[in-house]
JSON list of C-alpha atoms and ligand atoms in Angstrom, two decimals:
[
{"chain": "W", "resi": 1, "resn": "UNK", "atom": "CA", "xyz": [7.35, 4.90, -19.66]},
{"chain": "W", "resi": 2, "resn": "UNK", "atom": "CA", "xyz": [5.56, 3.75, -16.52]},
{"chain": "W", "resi": 3, "resn": "UNK", "atom": "CA", "xyz": [2.50, 5.86, -15.58]},
{"chain": "W", "resi": 4, "resn": "UNK", "atom": "CA", "xyz": [3.11, 7.95, -12.44]},
{"chain": "W", "resi": 5, "resn": "UNK", "atom": "CA", "xyz": [2.36, 6.03, -9.27]},
{"chain": "W", "resi": 6, "resn": "UNK", "atom": "CA", "xyz": [-0.47, 7.44, -7.10]},
{"chain": "W", "resi": 7, "resn": "UNK", "atom": "CA", "xyz": [0.98, 8.99, -3.94]},
{"chain": "W", "resi": 8, "resn": "UNK", "atom": "CA", "xyz": [-0.81, 8.67, -0.61]},
{"chain": "W", "resi": 9, "resn": "UNK", "atom": "CA", "xyz": [-0.41, 11.20, 2.19]},
{"chain": "W", "resi": 10, "resn": "UNK", "atom": "CA", "xyz": [-0.47, 9.84, 5.74]},
{"chain": "W", "resi": 11, "resn": "UNK", "atom": "CA", "xyz": [-0.49, 12.63, 8.36]},
{"chain": "W", "resi": 12, "resn": "UNK", "atom": "CA", "xyz": [1.00, 11.54, 11.68]},
{"chain": "W", "resi": 13, "resn": "UNK", "atom": "CA", "xyz": [-1.49, 11.87, 14.52]},
{"chain": "W", "resi": 14, "resn": "UNK", "atom": "CA", "xyz": [1.52, 12.29, 16.84]},
{"chain": "W", "resi": 15, "resn": "UNK", "atom": "CA", "xyz": [1.53, 15.99, 15.96]},
{"chain": "W", "resi": 16, "resn": "UNK", "atom": "CA", "xyz": [-2.20, 16.42, 16.76]},
{"chain": "W", "resi": 17, "resn": "UNK", "atom": "CA", "xyz": [-3.79, 17.88, 19.87]},
{"chain": "W", "resi": 18, "resn": "UNK", "atom": "CA", "xyz": [-4.74, 14.66, 21.72]},
{"chain": "W", "resi": 19, "resn": "UNK", "atom": "CA", "xyz": [-7.38, 16.45, 23.78]},
{"chain": "W", "resi": 20, "resn": "UNK", "atom": "CA", "xyz": [-9.27, 17.12, 20.53]},
{"chain": "W", "resi": 21, "resn": "UNK", "atom": "CA", "xyz": [-8.59, 13.81, 18.85]},
{"chain": "W", "resi": 22, "resn": "UNK", "atom": "CA", "xyz": [-11.96, 13.36, 17.15]},
{"chain": "W", "resi": 23, "resn": "UNK", "atom": "CA", "xyz": [-11.95, 16.87, 15.67]},
{"chain": "W", "resi": 24, "resn": "UNK", "atom": "CA", "xyz": [-8.35, 16.46, 14.54]},
{"chain": "W", "resi": 25, "resn": "UNK", "atom": "CA", "xyz": [-9.17, 13.25, 12.68]},
{"chain": "W", "resi": 26, "resn": "UNK", "atom": "CA", "xyz": [-12.22, 14.84, 11.04]},
{"chain": "W", "resi": 27, "resn": "UNK", "atom": "CA", "xyz": [-10.11, 17.84, 9.96]},
{"chain": "W", "resi": 28, "resn": "UNK", "atom": "CA", "xyz": [-7.40, 15.59, 8.48]},
{"chain": "W", "resi": 29, "resn": "UNK", "atom": "CA", "xyz": [-9.94, 13.55, 6.55]},
{"chain": "W", "resi": 30, "resn": "UNK", "atom": "CA", "xyz": [-11.74, 16.66, 5.31]},
{"chain": "W", "resi": 31, "resn": "UNK", "atom": "CA", "xyz": [-8.32, 17.93, 4.22]},
{"chain": "W", "resi": 32, "resn": "UNK", "atom": "CA", "xyz": [-7.74, 14.86, 2.06]},
{"chain": "W", "resi": 33, "resn": "UNK", "atom": "CA", "xyz": [-5.60, 12.56, 4.23]},
{"chain": "W", "resi": 34, "resn": "UNK", "atom": "CA", "xyz": [-5.40, 9.12, 2.64]},
{"chain": "W", "resi": 35, "resn": "UNK", "atom": "CA", "xyz": [-4.29, 7.26, 5.77]},
{"chain": "W", "resi": 36, "resn": "UNK", "atom": "CA", "xyz": [-3.91, 8.25, 9.42]},
{"chain": "W", "resi": 37, "resn": "UNK", "atom": "CA", "xyz": [-0.39, 7.36, 10.60]},
{"chain": "W", "resi": 38, "resn": "UNK", "atom": "CA", "xyz": [-0.23, 6.29, 14.25]},
{"chain": "W", "resi": 39, "resn": "UNK", "atom": "CA", "xyz": [3.18, 6.45, 15.96]},
{"chain": "W", "resi": 40, "resn": "UNK", "atom": "CA", "xyz": [3.30, 3.95, 18.80]},
{"chain": "W", "resi": 41, "resn": "UNK", "atom": "CA", "xyz": [6.36, 4.44, 21.06]},
{"chain": "W", "resi": 42, "resn": "UNK", "atom": "CA", "xyz": [7.21, 2.33, 24.09]},
{"chain": "W", "resi": 43, "resn": "UNK", "atom": "CA", "xyz": [9.94, 4.32, 25.87]},
{"chain": "W", "resi": 44, "resn": "UNK", "atom": "CA", "xyz": [12.39, 1.45, 25.23]},
{"chain": "W", "resi": 45, "resn": "UNK", "atom": "CA", "xyz": [12.91, 1.00, 21.51]},
{"chain": "W", "resi": 46, "resn": "UNK", "atom": "CA", "xyz": [12.71, 4.78, 21.26]},
{"chain": "W", "resi": 47, "resn": "UNK", "atom": "CA", "xyz": [13.21, 7.43, 23.94]},
{"chain": "W", "resi": 48, "resn": "UNK", "atom": "CA", "xyz": [9.58, 8.55, 23.94]},
{"chain": "W", "resi": 49, "resn": "UNK", "atom": "CA", "xyz": [6.22, 7.18, 25.04]},
{"chain": "W", "resi": 50, "resn": "UNK", "atom": "CA", "xyz": [2.98, 7.75, 23.15]},
{"chain": "W", "resi": 51, "resn": "UNK", "atom": "CA", "xyz": [-0.17, 5.73, 22.60]},
{"chain": "W", "resi": 52, "resn": "UNK", "atom": "CA", "xyz": [-1.41, 2.16, 22.97]},
{"chain": "W", "resi": 53, "resn": "UNK", "atom": "CA", "xyz": [-4.35, 0.05, 21.78]},
{"chain": "W", "resi": 54, "resn": "UNK", "atom": "CA", "xyz": [-7.08, 2.04, 23.66]},
{"chain": "W", "resi": 55, "resn": "UNK", "atom": "CA", "xyz": [-5.96, 5.18, 21.83]},
{"chain": "W", "resi": 56, "resn": "UNK", "atom": "CA", "xyz": [-6.15, 3.33, 18.50]},
{"chain": "W", "resi": 57, "resn": "UNK", "atom": "CA", "xyz": [-9.57, 2.04, 19.43]},
{"chain": "W", "resi": 58, "resn": "UNK", "atom": "CA", "xyz": [-10.78, 5.62, 20.07]},
{"chain": "W", "resi": 59, "resn": "UNK", "atom": "CA", "xyz": [-9.28, 6.71, 16.76]},
{"chain": "W", "resi": 60, "resn": "UNK", "atom": "CA", "xyz": [-11.00, 3.83, 15.01]},
{"chain": "W", "resi": 61, "resn": "UNK", "atom": "CA", "xyz": [-14.40, 5.09, 16.18]},
{"chain": "W", "resi": 62, "resn": "UNK", "atom": "CA", "xyz": [-13.74, 8.49, 14.58]},
{"chain": "W", "resi": 63, "resn": "UNK", "atom": "CA", "xyz": [-11.74, 7.65, 11.45]},
{"chain": "W", "resi": 64, "resn": "UNK", "atom": "CA", "xyz": [-13.01, 6.48, 8.08]},
{"chain": "W", "resi": 65, "resn": "UNK", "atom": "CA", "xyz": [-9.52, 6.30, 6.56]},
{"chain": "W", "resi": 66, "resn": "UNK", "atom": "CA", "xyz": [-7.17, 3.36, 7.25]},
{"chain": "W", "resi": 67, "resn": "UNK", "atom": "CA", "xyz": [-5.14, 3.50, 10.48]},
{"chain": "W", "resi": 68, "resn": "UNK", "atom": "CA", "xyz": [-1.48, 2.97, 9.62]},
{"chain": "W", "resi": 69, "resn": "UNK", "atom": "CA", "xyz": [0.10, 1.81, 12.89]},
{"chain": "W", "resi": 70, "resn": "UNK", "atom": "CA", "xyz": [3.88, 2.18, 13.17]},
{"chain": "W", "resi": 71, "resn": "UNK", "atom": "CA", "xyz": [5.07, 0.20, 16.20]},
{"chain": "W", "resi": 72, "resn": "UNK", "atom": "CA", "xyz": [8.31, 1.62, 17.56]},
{"chain": "W", "resi": 73, "resn": "UNK", "atom": "CA", "xyz": [8.59, -0.91, 20.33]},
{"chain": "W", "resi": 74, "resn": "UNK", "atom": "CA", "xyz": [10.57, -3.89, 21.54]},
{"chain": "W", "resi": 75, "resn": "UNK", "atom": "CA", "xyz": [8.89, -7.30, 21.24]},
{"chain": "W", "resi": 76, "resn": "UNK", "atom": "CA", "xyz": [6.26, -6.01, 18.81]},
{"chain": "W", "resi": 77, "resn": "UNK", "atom": "CA", "xyz": [5.00, -9.58, 18.31]},
{"chain": "W", "resi": 78, "resn": "UNK", "atom": "CA", "xyz": [3.34, -9.35, 21.74]},
{"chain": "W", "resi": 79, "resn": "UNK", "atom": "CA", "xyz": [1.21, -6.44, 20.59]},
{"chain": "W", "resi": 80, "resn": "UNK", "atom": "CA", "xyz": [-0.01, -7.56, 17.16]},
{"chain": "W", "resi": 81, "resn": "UNK", "atom": "CA", "xyz": [-3.32, -8.96, 18.43]},
{"chain": "W", "resi": 82, "resn": "UNK", "atom": "CA", "xyz": [-4.23, -5.99, 20.68]},
{"chain": "W", "resi": 83, "resn": "UNK", "atom": "CA", "xyz": [-3.56, -3.48, 17.90]},
{"chain": "W", "resi": 84, "resn": "UNK", "atom": "CA", "xyz": [-5.43, -5.59, 15.35]},
{"chain": "W", "resi": 85, "resn": "UNK", "atom": "CA", "xyz": [-8.42, -5.79, 17.70]},
{"chain": "W", "resi": 86, "resn": "UNK", "atom": "CA", "xyz": [-8.25, -2.03, 18.26]},
{"chain": "W", "resi": 87, "resn": "UNK", "atom": "CA", "xyz": [-8.78, -1.41, 14.54]},
{"chain": "W", "resi": 88, "resn": "UNK", "atom": "CA", "xyz": [-5.32, -1.12, 12.96]},
{"chain": "W", "resi": 89, "resn": "UNK", "atom": "CA", "xyz": [-5.38, -1.52, 9.18]},
{"chain": "W", "resi": 90, "resn": "UNK", "atom": "CA", "xyz": [-1.61, -1.70, 8.66]},
{"chain": "W", "resi": 91, "resn": "UNK", "atom": "CA", "xyz": [0.73, -2.92, 11.41]},
{"chain": "W", "resi": 92, "resn": "UNK", "atom": "CA", "xyz": [4.38, -2.08, 10.80]},
{"chain": "W", "resi": 93, "resn": "UNK", "atom": "CA", "xyz": [7.13, -3.45, 13.04]},
{"chain": "W", "resi": 94, "resn": "UNK", "atom": "CA", "xyz": [10.80, -2.51, 13.10]},
{"chain": "W", "resi": 95, "resn": "UNK", "atom": "CA", "xyz": [13.25, -5.01, 11.62]},
{"chain": "W", "resi": 96, "resn": "UNK", "atom": "CA", "xyz": [15.71, -4.07, 14.39]},
{"chain": "W", "resi": 97, "resn": "UNK", "atom": "CA", "xyz": [13.17, -5.03, 17.08]},
{"chain": "W", "resi": 98, "resn": "UNK", "atom": "CA", "xyz": [12.03, -8.33, 15.64]},
{"chain": "W", "resi": 99, "resn": "UNK", "atom": "CA", "xyz": [14.52, -11.23, 15.55]},
{"chain": "W", "resi": 100, "resn": "UNK", "atom": "CA", "xyz": [11.80, -13.52, 14.14]},
{"chain": "W", "resi": 101, "resn": "UNK", "atom": "CA", "xyz": [10.53, -11.06, 11.59]},
{"chain": "W", "resi": 102, "resn": "UNK", "atom": "CA", "xyz": [9.12, -13.74, 9.28]},
{"chain": "W", "resi": 103, "resn": "UNK", "atom": "CA", "xyz": [6.92, -15.14, 12.03]},
{"chain": "W", "resi": 104, "resn": "UNK", "atom": "CA", "xyz": [5.84, -11.68, 13.20]},
{"chain": "W", "resi": 105, "resn": "UNK", "atom": "CA", "xyz": [4.73, -10.77, 9.68]},
{"chain": "W", "resi": 106, "resn": "UNK", "atom": "CA", "xyz": [2.79, -14.03, 9.40]},
{"chain": "W", "resi": 107, "resn": "UNK", "atom": "CA", "xyz": [1.01, -13.21, 12.65]},
{"chain": "W", "resi": 108, "resn": "UNK", "atom": "CA", "xyz": [0.07, -9.70, 11.44]},
{"chain": "W", "resi": 109, "resn": "UNK", "atom": "CA", "xyz": [-1.59, -11.14, 8.36]},
{"chain": "W", "resi": 110, "resn": "UNK", "atom": "CA", "xyz": [-3.21, -13.90, 10.40]},
{"chain": "W", "resi": 111, "resn": "UNK", "atom": "CA", "xyz": [-4.73, -11.15, 12.57]},
{"chain": "W", "resi": 112, "resn": "UNK", "atom": "CA", "xyz": [-6.34, -9.71, 9.41]},
{"chain": "W", "resi": 113, "resn": "UNK", "atom": "CA", "xyz": [-4.05, -6.70, 8.95]},
{"chain": "W", "resi": 114, "resn": "UNK", "atom": "CA", "xyz": [-1.65, -5.52, 6.28]},
{"chain": "W", "resi": 115, "resn": "UNK", "atom": "CA", "xyz": [1.95, -6.25, 7.27]},
{"chain": "W", "resi": 116, "resn": "UNK", "atom": "CA", "xyz": [4.79, -3.73, 7.18]},
{"chain": "W", "resi": 117, "resn": "UNK", "atom": "CA", "xyz": [8.47, -3.58, 8.10]},
{"chain": "W", "resi": 118, "resn": "UNK", "atom": "CA", "xyz": [10.21, -0.35, 9.12]},
{"chain": "W", "resi": 119, "resn": "UNK", "atom": "CA", "xyz": [13.94, 0.23, 8.67]},
{"chain": "W", "resi": 120, "resn": "UNK", "atom": "CA", "xyz": [15.95, 2.64, 10.81]},
{"chain": "W", "resi": 121, "resn": "UNK", "atom": "CA", "xyz": [18.25, 4.99, 8.89]},
{"chain": "W", "resi": 122, "resn": "UNK", "atom": "CA", "xyz": [21.28, 2.70, 9.29]},
{"chain": "W", "resi": 123, "resn": "UNK", "atom": "CA", "xyz": [19.51, -0.55, 8.40]},
{"chain": "W", "resi": 124, "resn": "UNK", "atom": "CA", "xyz": [20.24, -1.83, 4.90]},
{"chain": "W", "resi": 125, "resn": "UNK", "atom": "CA", "xyz": [17.40, -2.68, 2.53]},
{"chain": "W", "resi": 126, "resn": "UNK", "atom": "CA", "xyz": [18.54, -6.29, 2.27]},
{"chain": "W", "resi": 127, "resn": "UNK", "atom": "CA", "xyz": [16.80, -7.27, 5.53]},
{"chain": "W", "resi": 128, "resn": "UNK", "atom": "CA", "xyz": [13.46, -7.38, 3.70]},
{"chain": "W", "resi": 129, "resn": "UNK", "atom": "CA", "xyz": [14.62, -9.41, 0.70]},
{"chain": "W", "resi": 130, "resn": "UNK", "atom": "CA", "xyz": [13.53, -12.82, 1.99]},
{"chain": "W", "resi": 131, "resn": "UNK", "atom": "CA", "xyz": [10.24, -11.68, 3.51]},
{"chain": "W", "resi": 132, "resn": "UNK", "atom": "CA", "xyz": [8.87, -9.89, 0.44]},
{"chain": "W", "resi": 133, "resn": "UNK", "atom": "CA", "xyz": [6.07, -12.46, -0.04]},
{"chain": "W", "resi": 134, "resn": "UNK", "atom": "CA", "xyz": [4.76, -11.58, 3.43]},
{"chain": "W", "resi": 135, "resn": "UNK", "atom": "CA", "xyz": [4.90, -7.84, 3.00]},
{"chain": "W", "resi": 136, "resn": "UNK", "atom": "CA", "xyz": [2.30, -5.22, 2.12]},
{"chain": "W", "resi": 137, "resn": "UNK", "atom": "CA", "xyz": [4.49, -2.24, 3.03]},
{"chain": "W", "resi": 138, "resn": "UNK", "atom": "CA", "xyz": [8.07, -1.19, 3.67]},
{"chain": "W", "resi": 139, "resn": "UNK", "atom": "CA", "xyz": [8.65, 1.94, 5.73]},
{"chain": "W", "resi": 140, "resn": "UNK", "atom": "CA", "xyz": [11.93, 3.83, 5.31]},
{"chain": "W", "resi": 141, "resn": "UNK", "atom": "CA", "xyz": [12.72, 5.91, 8.39]},
{"chain": "W", "resi": 142, "resn": "UNK", "atom": "CA", "xyz": [14.20, 9.16, 7.13]},
{"chain": "W", "resi": 143, "resn": "UNK", "atom": "CA", "xyz": [14.90, 10.39, 10.69]},
{"chain": "W", "resi": 144, "resn": "UNK", "atom": "CA", "xyz": [15.85, 8.49, 13.83]},
{"chain": "W", "resi": 145, "resn": "UNK", "atom": "CA", "xyz": [12.51, 7.35, 15.25]},
{"chain": "W", "resi": 146, "resn": "UNK", "atom": "CA", "xyz": [11.19, 8.88, 18.46]},
{"chain": "W", "resi": 147, "resn": "UNK", "atom": "CA", "xyz": [10.12, 12.43, 17.72]},
{"chain": "W", "resi": 148, "resn": "UNK", "atom": "CA", "xyz": [8.31, 14.54, 15.16]},
{"chain": "W", "resi": 149, "resn": "UNK", "atom": "CA", "xyz": [9.82, 17.65, 13.64]},
{"chain": "W", "resi": 150, "resn": "UNK", "atom": "CA", "xyz": [13.35, 16.36, 12.89]},
{"chain": "W", "resi": 151, "resn": "UNK", "atom": "CA", "xyz": [15.55, 17.01, 9.85]},
{"chain": "W", "resi": 152, "resn": "UNK", "atom": "CA", "xyz": [15.33, 14.62, 6.89]},
{"chain": "W", "resi": 153, "resn": "UNK", "atom": "CA", "xyz": [18.42, 12.36, 6.49]},
{"chain": "W", "resi": 154, "resn": "UNK", "atom": "CA", "xyz": [19.31, 12.51, 2.77]},
{"chain": "W", "resi": 155, "resn": "UNK", "atom": "CA", "xyz": [21.24, 9.21, 2.75]},
{"chain": "W", "resi": 156, "resn": "UNK", "atom": "CA", "xyz": [17.90, 7.40, 3.07]},
{"chain": "W", "resi": 157, "resn": "UNK", "atom": "CA", "xyz": [16.99, 8.40, -0.50]},
{"chain": "W", "resi": 158, "resn": "UNK", "atom": "CA", "xyz": [19.35, 5.90, -2.12]},
{"chain": "W", "resi": 159, "resn": "UNK", "atom": "CA", "xyz": [17.92, 3.18, 0.15]},
{"chain": "W", "resi": 160, "resn": "UNK", "atom": "CA", "xyz": [14.43, 4.18, -0.98]},
{"chain": "W", "resi": 161, "resn": "UNK", "atom": "CA", "xyz": [15.54, 3.83, -4.59]},
{"chain": "W", "resi": 162, "resn": "UNK", "atom": "CA", "xyz": [17.08, 0.40, -3.90]},
{"chain": "W", "resi": 163, "resn": "UNK", "atom": "CA", "xyz": [13.85, -0.75, -2.27]},
{"chain": "W", "resi": 164, "resn": "UNK", "atom": "CA", "xyz": [11.81, 0.54, -5.21]},
{"chain": "W", "resi": 165, "resn": "UNK", "atom": "CA", "xyz": [13.97, -1.55, -7.55]},
{"chain": "W", "resi": 166, "resn": "UNK", "atom": "CA", "xyz": [13.63, -4.61, -5.31]},
{"chain": "W", "resi": 167, "resn": "UNK", "atom": "CA", "xyz": [9.83, -4.25, -5.06]},
{"chain": "W", "resi": 168, "resn": "UNK", "atom": "CA", "xyz": [9.39, -3.67, -8.80]},
{"chain": "W", "resi": 169, "resn": "UNK", "atom": "CA", "xyz": [11.60, -6.66, -9.63]},
{"chain": "W", "resi": 170, "resn": "UNK", "atom": "CA", "xyz": [9.44, -8.83, -7.33]},
{"chain": "W", "resi": 171, "resn": "UNK", "atom": "CA", "xyz": [6.29, -7.83, -9.21]},
{"chain": "W", "resi": 172, "resn": "UNK", "atom": "CA", "xyz": [4.46, -7.60, -5.86]},
{"chain": "W", "resi": 173, "resn": "UNK", "atom": "CA", "xyz": [2.03, -4.94, -4.63]},
{"chain": "W", "resi": 174, "resn": "UNK", "atom": "CA", "xyz": [4.09, -3.52, -1.77]},
{"chain": "W", "resi": 175, "resn": "UNK", "atom": "CA", "xyz": [3.69, 0.09, -0.65]},
{"chain": "W", "resi": 176, "resn": "UNK", "atom": "CA", "xyz": [6.90, 2.05, -0.08]},
{"chain": "W", "resi": 177, "resn": "UNK", "atom": "CA", "xyz": [6.43, 4.55, 2.73]},
{"chain": "W", "resi": 178, "resn": "UNK", "atom": "CA", "xyz": [8.84, 7.20, 3.95]},
{"chain": "W", "resi": 179, "resn": "UNK", "atom": "CA", "xyz": [8.60, 8.74, 7.40]},
{"chain": "W", "resi": 180, "resn": "UNK", "atom": "CA", "xyz": [10.36, 11.70, 9.00]},
{"chain": "W", "resi": 181, "resn": "UNK", "atom": "CA", "xyz": [11.17, 15.23, 7.89]},
{"chain": "W", "resi": 182, "resn": "UNK", "atom": "CA", "xyz": [8.83, 15.12, 4.90]},
{"chain": "W", "resi": 183, "resn": "UNK", "atom": "CA", "xyz": [7.92, 18.64, 3.77]},
{"chain": "W", "resi": 184, "resn": "UNK", "atom": "CA", "xyz": [8.01, 20.69, 0.57]},
{"chain": "W", "resi": 185, "resn": "UNK", "atom": "CA", "xyz": [11.21, 19.65, -1.20]},
{"chain": "W", "resi": 186, "resn": "UNK", "atom": "CA", "xyz": [11.84, 16.34, 0.57]},
{"chain": "W", "resi": 187, "resn": "UNK", "atom": "CA", "xyz": [8.39, 15.07, -0.51]},
{"chain": "W", "resi": 188, "resn": "UNK", "atom": "CA", "xyz": [9.44, 15.51, -4.13]},
{"chain": "W", "resi": 189, "resn": "UNK", "atom": "CA", "xyz": [12.84, 13.87, -3.56]},
{"chain": "W", "resi": 190, "resn": "UNK", "atom": "CA", "xyz": [11.26, 10.91, -1.77]},
{"chain": "W", "resi": 191, "resn": "UNK", "atom": "CA", "xyz": [8.72, 10.31, -4.55]},
{"chain": "W", "resi": 192, "resn": "UNK", "atom": "CA", "xyz": [11.41, 10.62, -7.21]},
{"chain": "W", "resi": 193, "resn": "UNK", "atom": "CA", "xyz": [13.37, 7.96, -5.34]},
{"chain": "W", "resi": 194, "resn": "UNK", "atom": "CA", "xyz": [10.31, 5.69, -5.47]},
{"chain": "W", "resi": 195, "resn": "UNK", "atom": "CA", "xyz": [8.25, 6.30, -2.32]},
{"chain": "W", "resi": 196, "resn": "UNK", "atom": "CA", "xyz": [4.46, 6.17, -2.74]},
{"chain": "W", "resi": 197, "resn": "UNK", "atom": "CA", "xyz": [3.26, 6.85, 0.80]},
{"chain": "W", "resi": 198, "resn": "UNK", "atom": "CA", "xyz": [4.42, 10.03, 2.54]},
{"chain": "W", "resi": 199, "resn": "UNK", "atom": "CA", "xyz": [4.08, 10.36, 6.31]},
{"chain": "W", "resi": 200, "resn": "UNK", "atom": "CA", "xyz": [4.00, 13.97, 7.47]},
{"chain": "W", "resi": 201, "resn": "UNK", "atom": "CA", "xyz": [3.68, 15.38, 10.97]},
{"chain": "W", "resi": 202, "resn": "UNK", "atom": "CA", "xyz": [4.90, 18.94, 11.32]},
{"chain": "W", "resi": 203, "resn": "UNK", "atom": "CA", "xyz": [4.43, 19.72, 7.62]},
{"chain": "W", "resi": 204, "resn": "UNK", "atom": "CA", "xyz": [0.70, 19.09, 7.98]},
{"chain": "W", "resi": 205, "resn": "UNK", "atom": "CA", "xyz": [0.03, 20.37, 11.51]},
{"chain": "W", "resi": 206, "resn": "UNK", "atom": "CA", "xyz": [2.34, 23.35, 12.00]},
{"chain": "W", "resi": 207, "resn": "UNK", "atom": "CA", "xyz": [0.36, 25.88, 9.94]},
{"chain": "W", "resi": 208, "resn": "UNK", "atom": "CA", "xyz": [-3.05, 24.80, 11.27]},
{"chain": "W", "resi": 209, "resn": "UNK", "atom": "CA", "xyz": [-4.50, 24.49, 7.73]},
{"chain": "W", "resi": 210, "resn": "UNK", "atom": "CA", "xyz": [-4.44, 20.76, 7.15]},
{"chain": "W", "resi": 211, "resn": "UNK", "atom": "CA", "xyz": [-6.15, 20.66, 3.75]},
{"chain": "W", "resi": 212, "resn": "UNK", "atom": "CA", "xyz": [-3.86, 23.30, 2.33]},
{"chain": "W", "resi": 213, "resn": "UNK", "atom": "CA", "xyz": [-0.75, 21.57, 3.69]},
{"chain": "W", "resi": 214, "resn": "UNK", "atom": "CA", "xyz": [-1.78, 18.16, 2.35]},
{"chain": "W", "resi": 215, "resn": "UNK", "atom": "CA", "xyz": [-2.47, 19.65, -1.07]},
{"chain": "W", "resi": 216, "resn": "UNK", "atom": "CA", "xyz": [0.91, 21.43, -1.07]},
{"chain": "W", "resi": 217, "resn": "UNK", "atom": "CA", "xyz": [2.65, 18.10, -0.34]},
{"chain": "W", "resi": 218, "resn": "UNK", "atom": "CA", "xyz": [0.72, 16.45, -3.16]},
{"chain": "W", "resi": 219, "resn": "UNK", "atom": "CA", "xyz": [1.76, 19.19, -5.56]},
{"chain": "W", "resi": 220, "resn": "UNK", "atom": "CA", "xyz": [5.38, 18.92, -4.50]},
{"chain": "W", "resi": 221, "resn": "UNK", "atom": "CA", "xyz": [5.28, 15.14, -4.88]},
{"chain": "W", "resi": 222, "resn": "UNK", "atom": "CA", "xyz": [3.89, 15.50, -8.41]},
{"chain": "W", "resi": 223, "resn": "UNK", "atom": "CA", "xyz": [6.41, 18.18, -9.49]},
{"chain": "Y", "resi": 1, "resn": "DX5", "atom": "C1", "xyz": [9.07, 9.61, 14.17]},
{"chain": "Y", "resi": 1, "resn": "DX5", "atom": "C2", "xyz": [7.73, 9.17, 13.66]},
{"chain": "Y", "resi": 1, "resn": "DX5", "atom": "C3", "xyz": [7.20, 10.01, 12.56]},
{"chain": "Y", "resi": 1, "resn": "DX5", "atom": "C4", "xyz": [7.00, 11.46, 12.91]},
{"chain": "Y", "resi": 1, "resn": "DX5", "atom": "C5", "xyz": [6.95, 12.26, 11.64]},
{"chain": "Y", "resi": 1, "resn": "DX5", "atom": "O1", "xyz": [9.51, 8.71, 15.11]},
{"chain": "Y", "resi": 1, "resn": "DX5", "atom": "O2", "xyz": [7.77, 7.84, 13.19]},
{"chain": "Y", "resi": 1, "resn": "DX5", "atom": "O3", "xyz": [6.01, 9.45, 12.03]},
{"chain": "Y", "resi": 1, "resn": "DX5", "atom": "O4", "xyz": [5.85, 11.69, 13.67]},
{"chain": "Y", "resi": 1, "resn": "DX5", "atom": "O5", "xyz": [6.93, 13.61, 11.98]},
{"chain": "Y", "resi": 1, "resn": "DX5", "atom": "P1", "xyz": [7.57, 14.73, 11.05]},
{"chain": "Y", "resi": 1, "resn": "DX5", "atom": "O6", "xyz": [6.89, 14.68, 9.74]},
{"chain": "Y", "resi": 1, "resn": "DX5", "atom": "O7", "xyz": [7.28, 15.98, 11.82]},
{"chain": "Y", "resi": 1, "resn": "DX5", "atom": "O8", "xyz": [9.05, 14.42, 10.93]},
{"chain": "Y", "resi": 2, "resn": "ZN", "atom": "ZN1", "xyz": [5.95, 6.97, 12.07]}
]
């Protein structure tokens, strides 16, 4: 039997109090966050507008953990360089927003970052098959992107399992991240399906006790 895969918890800074950004980052890191997930929304690809490179640059000054930047935007290729310069560790673009995905992934790596592809709930896993050699991460959206605090879409679990099989068969080191509606119960289901990075917004922030919430997710994931 394969040894259990280590699971990383990536709290989404979208649910933080932006006026207290530095303190929020410190509290997440003290609470055991493995990565800081950064939800970039452009008001076009998704019906919401959030942060840009200057925000990431401010985060970078405060954070010691990797910044996991999820670009929910049209023409993400135009923004690879600015986010890389701002201190992104991972840059993930949406397959639906990138007609020349192969080239975009090459440019993310050329900028010195880890390259990820995100899939909306309706997008089949097959879109990543021919770019696996360029990938460090696949992100399964388990809600429709745009907002925190939504209900987990259970149909995304079988896609997660299919991606796990594809990644394992490739023999490559590719993280499998799941994002949206992750809380006690869905964390466990996602990890059983093969996810090894869990993004969590409301589940970490809502109770105000970040360390306790992160630990509870870890326990659920291991159960
Ligand atoms: C949704 C974002 C998610 C979101 C997760 O568009 O990509 O990262 O902030 O928030 P929760 O965990 O509250 O669903
Ligand atoms: Zn996200």
